[in-house]
mmCIF file of C-alpha atoms in Angstrom:
data_model
loop_
_atom_site.group_PDB
_atom_site.id
_atom_site.type_symbol
_atom_site.label_atom_id
_atom_site.label_comp_id
_atom_site.label_asym_id
_atom_site.label_seq_id
_atom_site.Cartn_x
_atom_site.Cartn_y
_atom_site.Cartn_z
ATOM 1 C CA UNK O 3 -0.241 -0.107 0.330
ATOM 2 C CA UNK O 4 1.519 3.959 -1.558
ATOM 3 C CA UNK O 5 2.365 5.891 1.176
ATOM 4 C CA UNK O 6 -1.300 8.213 0.645
ATOM 5 C CA UNK O 7 -3.086 5.377 1.096
ATOM 6 C CA UNK O 8 -2.592 4.947 4.039
ATOM 7 C CA UNK O 9 -2.050 8.363 5.231
ATOM 8 C CA UNK O 10 -5.580 7.839 3.842
ATOM 9 C CA UNK O 11 -6.941 6.070 5.639
ATOM 10 C CA UNK O 12 -4.973 6.541 8.936
ATOM 11 C CA UNK O 13 -7.333 10.089 8.723
ATOM 12 C CA UNK O 14 -10.190 8.339 7.645
ATOM 13 C CA UNK O 15 -10.505 6.833 10.689
ATOM 14 C CA UNK O 16 -9.384 9.435 13.131
ATOM 15 C CA UNK O 17 -12.682 11.310 11.725
ATOM 16 C CA UNK O 18 -14.411 8.924 12.644
ATOM 17 C CA UNK O 19 -13.565 9.028 16.031
ATOM 18 C CA UNK O 20 -13.235 11.919 16.042
ATOM 19 C CA UNK O 21 -16.147 14.254 14.797
ATOM 20 C CA UNK O 22 -17.127 16.918 14.920
ATOM 21 C CA UNK O 23 -13.735 17.670 16.879
ATOM 22 C CA UNK O 24 -11.929 21.426 16.069
ATOM 23 C CA UNK O 25 -10.030 21.837 13.938
ATOM 24 C CA UNK O 26 -6.626 20.866 14.250
ATOM 25 C CA UNK O 27 -2.826 21.281 12.156
ATOM 26 C CA UNK O 28 -1.460 23.291 10.990
ATOM 27 C CA UNK O 29 -1.903 26.680 13.038
ATOM 28 C CA UNK O 30 0.860 28.594 10.945
ATOM 29 C CA UNK O 31 1.040 28.696 7.168
ATOM 30 C CA UNK O 32 4.306 29.762 5.203
ATOM 31 C CA UNK O 33 5.050 30.411 1.323
ATOM 32 C CA UNK O 34 8.440 29.673 1.144
ATOM 33 C CA UNK O 35 11.093 31.601 -1.631
ATOM 34 C CA UNK O 36 14.768 30.286 -1.000
ATOM 35 C CA UNK O 37 18.242 31.454 -3.592
ATOM 36 C CA UNK O 38 20.611 28.780 -3.645
ATOM 37 C CA UNK O 39 24.216 30.129 -3.382
ATOM 38 C CA UNK O 40 27.352 30.133 -5.775
ATOM 39 C CA UNK O 41 30.244 30.689 -4.466
ATOM 40 C CA UNK O 42 32.375 31.735 -8.805
ATOM 41 C CA UNK O 43 34.111 28.334 -8.908
ATOM 42 C CA UNK O 44 30.863 27.430 -8.670
ATOM 43 C CA UNK O 45 30.650 25.546 -4.985
ATOM 44 C CA UNK O 46 27.555 25.682 -3.925
ATOM 45 C CA UNK O 47 27.366 27.764 0.192
ATOM 46 C CA UNK O 48 24.762 28.239 1.076
ATOM 47 C CA UNK O 49 21.170 28.799 1.242
ATOM 48 C CA UNK O 50 18.821 32.499 1.660
ATOM 49 C CA UNK O 51 15.218 31.761 2.527
ATOM 50 C CA UNK O 52 12.294 34.953 2.148
ATOM 51 C CA UNK O 53 9.210 32.973 4.364
ATOM 52 C CA UNK O 54 6.137 34.745 4.247
ATOM 53 C CA UNK O 55 3.600 33.628 7.073
ATOM 54 C CA UNK O 56 0.259 33.659 7.372
ATOM 55 C CA UNK O 57 -2.351 37.566 8.283
ATOM 56 C CA UNK O 58 -2.946 35.435 12.064
ATOM 57 C CA UNK O 59 0.671 34.975 13.293
ATOM 58 C CA UNK O 60 2.087 37.962 11.926
ATOM 59 C CA UNK O 61 -0.378 39.698 14.108
ATOM 60 C CA UNK O 62 -0.247 38.007 16.958
ATOM 61 C CA UNK O 63 3.838 38.709 16.774
ATOM 62 C CA UNK O 64 3.678 41.785 16.500
ATOM 63 C CA UNK O 65 1.575 42.783 19.341
ATOM 64 C CA UNK O 66 2.327 44.624 22.059
ATOM 65 C CA UNK O 67 4.911 46.319 19.864
ATOM 66 C CA UNK O 68 3.820 49.742 19.361
ATOM 67 C CA UNK O 69 0.363 51.100 22.078
ATOM 68 C CA UNK O 70 -0.828 52.268 18.722
ATOM 69 C CA UNK O 71 0.191 50.819 15.382
ATOM 70 C CA UNK O 72 -0.158 54.154 12.340
ATOM 71 C CA UNK O 73 2.819 53.364 10.298
ATOM 72 C CA UNK O 74 4.351 49.698 9.136
ATOM 73 C CA UNK O 75 6.698 48.261 11.679
ATOM 74 C CA UNK O 76 10.686 49.177 10.641
ATOM 75 C CA UNK O 77 14.067 46.956 10.284
ATOM 76 C CA UNK O 78 14.760 47.947 13.560
ATOM 77 C CA UNK O 79 12.054 47.771 15.716
ATOM 78 C CA UNK O 80 11.461 44.137 14.234
ATOM 79 C CA UNK O 81 14.736 43.050 15.088
ATOM 80 C CA UNK O 82 14.470 41.062 18.812
ATOM 81 C CA UNK O 83 11.720 39.335 16.779
ATOM 82 C CA UNK O 84 13.145 38.143 14.026
ATOM 83 C CA UNK O 85 16.355 36.879 16.666
ATOM 84 C CA UNK O 86 13.904 34.478 18.642
ATOM 85 C CA UNK O 87 12.278 33.115 15.593
ATOM 86 C CA UNK O 88 15.569 32.416 13.969
ATOM 87 C CA UNK O 89 16.713 30.512 17.894
ATOM 88 C CA UNK O 90 13.248 29.699 17.783
ATOM 89 C CA UNK O 91 13.380 27.825 13.781
ATOM 90 C CA UNK O 92 17.280 25.664 15.246
ATOM 91 C CA UNK O 93 16.005 23.134 17.539
ATOM 92 C CA UNK O 94 13.797 21.810 14.359
ATOM 93 C CA UNK O 95 17.379 22.052 11.648
ATOM 94 C CA UNK O 96 15.913 25.200 10.094
ATOM 95 C CA UNK O 97 12.740 23.226 8.431
ATOM 96 C CA UNK O 98 15.168 23.014 5.864
ATOM 97 C CA UNK O 99 17.308 20.649 4.135
ATOM 98 C CA UNK O 100 19.708 20.049 1.220
ATOM 99 C CA UNK O 101 20.745 17.122 0.302
ATOM 100 C CA UNK O 102 23.650 15.874 -1.900
ATOM 101 C CA UNK O 103 24.734 11.942 -1.009
ATOM 102 C CA UNK O 104 23.553 12.843 1.864
ATOM 103 C CA UNK O 105 22.158 16.235 3.630
ATOM 104 C CA UNK O 106 24.587 18.367 3.791
ATOM 105 C CA UNK O 107 24.838 20.643 7.672
ATOM 106 C CA UNK O 108 23.837 24.078 7.964
ATOM 107 C CA UNK O 109 26.113 26.637 9.990
ATOM 108 C CA UNK O 110 24.813 29.009 12.202
ATOM 109 C CA UNK O 111 22.121 31.946 10.845
ATOM 110 C CA UNK O 112 23.114 35.141 9.339
ATOM 111 C CA UNK O 113 21.832 37.706 7.839
ATOM 112 C CA UNK O 114 18.458 37.129 9.278
ATOM 113 C CA UNK O 115 15.975 40.110 9.456
ATOM 114 C CA UNK O 116 11.681 41.002 9.758
ATOM 115 C CA UNK O 117 10.437 42.859 6.328
ATOM 116 C CA UNK O 118 6.143 43.920 6.951
ATOM 117 C CA UNK O 119 4.366 44.530 4.474
ATOM 118 C CA UNK O 120 0.110 44.870 3.901
ATOM 119 C CA UNK O 121 -0.201 43.144 7.509
ATOM 120 C CA UNK O 122 2.192 40.147 7.089
ATOM 121 C CA UNK O 123 5.760 39.496 8.151
ATOM 122 C CA UNK O 124 8.102 38.208 5.915
ATOM 123 C CA UNK O 125 11.366 35.987 7.527
ATOM 124 C CA UNK O 126 14.442 36.645 5.368
ATOM 125 C CA UNK O 127 17.731 34.283 6.480
ATOM 126 C CA UNK O 128 21.104 32.917 5.679
ATOM 127 C CA UNK O 129 22.012 29.439 6.318
ATOM 128 C CA UNK O 130 25.502 29.056 4.813
ATOM 129 C CA UNK O 131 27.038 25.400 4.454
ATOM 130 C CA UNK O 132 29.553 24.101 7.435
ATOM 131 C CA UNK O 133 31.444 23.311 4.021
ATOM 132 C CA UNK O 134 30.968 24.472 0.298
ATOM 133 C CA UNK O 135 30.365 21.232 -1.753
ATOM 134 C CA UNK O 136 30.551 20.756 -5.752
ATOM 135 C CA UNK O 137 27.805 18.789 -6.993
ATOM 136 C CA UNK O 138 25.565 18.861 -10.421
ATOM 137 C CA UNK O 139 22.718 17.649 -8.757
ATOM 138 C CA UNK O 140 20.971 18.933 -5.560
ATOM 139 C CA UNK O 141 18.066 18.577 -3.395
ATOM 140 C CA UNK O 142 16.510 20.998 -1.400
ATOM 141 C CA UNK O 143 13.418 20.317 0.548
ATOM 142 C CA UNK O 144 11.110 22.823 3.071
ATOM 143 C CA UNK O 145 8.975 20.757 5.588
ATOM 144 C CA UNK O 146 7.974 20.548 9.599
ATOM 145 C CA UNK O 147 7.358 16.212 9.768
ATOM 146 C CA UNK O 148 4.553 17.311 12.128
ATOM 147 C CA UNK O 149 2.845 19.872 10.060
ATOM 148 C CA UNK O 150 2.165 21.850 13.288
ATOM 149 C CA UNK O 151 3.956 24.564 10.153
ATOM 150 C CA UNK O 152 1.736 24.124 6.581
ATOM 151 C CA UNK O 153 4.752 24.987 4.068
ATOM 152 C CA UNK O 154 3.865 25.851 0.497
ATOM 153 C CA UNK O 155 5.847 26.846 -1.786
ATOM 154 C CA UNK O 156 5.844 30.338 -4.106
ATOM 155 C CA UNK O 157 3.707 30.006 -7.212
ATOM 156 C CA UNK O 158 6.843 31.868 -9.182
ATOM 157 C CA UNK O 159 9.815 30.958 -9.208
ATOM 158 C CA UNK O 160 10.292 28.883 -5.283
ATOM 159 C CA UNK O 161 13.579 29.040 -5.652
ATOM 160 C CA UNK O 162 16.229 31.180 -7.639
ATOM 161 C CA UNK O 163 19.431 30.117 -8.653
ATOM 162 C CA UNK O 164 22.456 33.264 -7.314
ATOM 163 C CA UNK O 165 25.677 33.007 -8.979
ATOM 164 C CA UNK O 166 25.024 29.059 -9.965
ATOM 165 C CA UNK O 167 27.395 28.041 -13.481
ATOM 166 C CA UNK O 168 26.274 27.923 -16.589
ATOM 167 C CA UNK O 169 23.243 25.418 -18.037
ATOM 168 C CA UNK O 170 21.599 24.994 -14.380
ATOM 169 C CA UNK O 171 18.740 23.902 -13.996
ATOM 170 C CA UNK O 172 16.059 24.139 -11.582
ATOM 171 C CA UNK O 173 12.792 21.784 -11.327
ATOM 172 C CA UNK O 174 10.351 20.782 -8.404
ATOM 173 C CA UNK O 175 8.430 17.726 -8.305
ATOM 174 C CA UNK O 176 5.208 17.079 -7.011
ATOM 175 C CA UNK O 177 4.231 16.391 -3.807
ATOM 176 C CA UNK O 178 2.069 13.408 -2.754
ATOM 177 C CA UNK O 179 -0.704 15.694 -0.619
ATOM 178 C CA UNK O 180 -3.235 17.463 -2.487
ATOM 179 C CA UNK O 181 -6.051 20.297 -0.837
ATOM 180 C CA UNK O 182 -8.333 17.675 -0.014
ATOM 181 C CA UNK O 183 -5.310 15.371 1.942
ATOM 182 C CA UNK O 184 -4.957 18.848 3.419
ATOM 183 C CA UNK O 185 -8.312 19.269 4.406
ATOM 184 C CA UNK O 186 -8.803 15.338 5.194
ATOM 185 C CA UNK O 187 -5.947 16.736 8.238
ATOM 186 C CA UNK O 188 -6.875 19.643 9.317
ATOM 187 C CA UNK O 189 -10.140 18.398 10.569
ATOM 188 C CA UNK O 190 -8.540 15.534 11.953
ATOM 189 C CA UNK O 191 -8.516 15.565 16.212
ATOM 190 C CA UNK O 192 -5.565 17.373 17.688
ATOM 191 C CA UNK O 193 -4.414 13.863 19.297
ATOM 192 C CA UNK O 194 -3.602 12.536 16.422
ATOM 193 C CA UNK O 195 -0.334 14.760 15.961
ATOM 194 C CA UNK O 196 0.974 13.518 19.419
ATOM 195 C CA UNK O 197 4.078 11.211 19.404
ATOM 196 C CA UNK O 198 2.671 7.453 18.351
ATOM 197 C CA UNK O 199 -0.529 9.574 17.288
ATOM 198 C CA UNK O 200 -1.456 8.651 13.354
ATOM 199 C CA UNK O 201 -0.465 11.355 12.145
ATOM 200 C CA UNK O 202 2.424 12.409 14.153
ATOM 201 C CA UNK O 203 4.232 12.864 10.910
ATOM 202 C CA UNK O 204 2.101 13.742 8.329
ATOM 203 C CA UNK O 205 3.973 16.727 7.192
ATOM 204 C CA UNK O 206 5.989 13.721 4.743
ATOM 205 C CA UNK O 207 2.726 13.630 2.541
ATOM 206 C CA UNK O 208 3.237 17.508 1.641
ATOM 207 C CA UNK O 209 6.858 17.769 1.052
ATOM 208 C CA UNK O 210 7.683 19.298 -2.603
ATOM 209 C CA UNK O 211 11.529 18.291 -3.029
ATOM 210 C CA UNK O 212 13.331 21.102 -5.801
ATOM 211 C CA UNK O 213 16.613 19.889 -7.461
ATOM 212 C CA UNK O 214 18.956 21.626 -9.715
ATOM 213 C CA UNK O 215 20.282 19.807 -11.998
ATOM 214 C CA UNK O 216 24.146 21.205 -13.262
ATOM 215 C CA UNK O 217 25.847 20.048 -16.016
#
C-alpha cells in the first residue's frame, strides 16, 4: 500500500473516531521563497530564505511592540523578534534539508531580519553550509514533519539560483498530498498529532522536493 493510501485510511479512521472535533493542524502557514547561493567557482555555499507568515501569526507576533500602530514596523523594531524566531527554528534544523549524497549540515544563520508589509511578516535569513560543496545535482526540501507549520512554495520562482554555473536548471517534483488531504488533516483530532498518533508525521505527505541539475 502506498504512503498516500495509508495516510488516507489513517485520517479517515481518525475522523470517524473524532467526529465534530475542532480543527487542528496546521497552526501556522508559510509561503517560502529561497535562493541557492554559489561561489564564483561553482561551489554551493548556502541557502537564503524569505518566508512569509500568514496574517494571523503576523498580527499576534507584532502585538505589543507598540501602543499604537500608525505605520509599518521598521526592521530595527522587529530585530528582537527576528532573533527569537531564528533561534526557535534551530531545534528543527530550520525545516531546511539540502542533500547531495547525504544531508549537508548548515552553520549558524546570518543576515536575518523581519520585513513587515501588507499586514504580514517575512523572515529573511541565510543558512551557510558548514562546508561548501560542488555538486551537479542537489535536492532541497522545506517541511515540518509534524505539520504544525504548513510550508507552501511560492507559485512563481520558489527557488532562484544566485551565481550558479551556466546551464543549471531547477525542477519541482510533485508532492504526494493535495488540497483534499490538507482538508482531512485540518479536520482531524489534535491528539493524533502527538507522538505515537496516526498523524505524527503527516507533514511528509506535503513535501515538494526541489532539484537543481547542473551540467
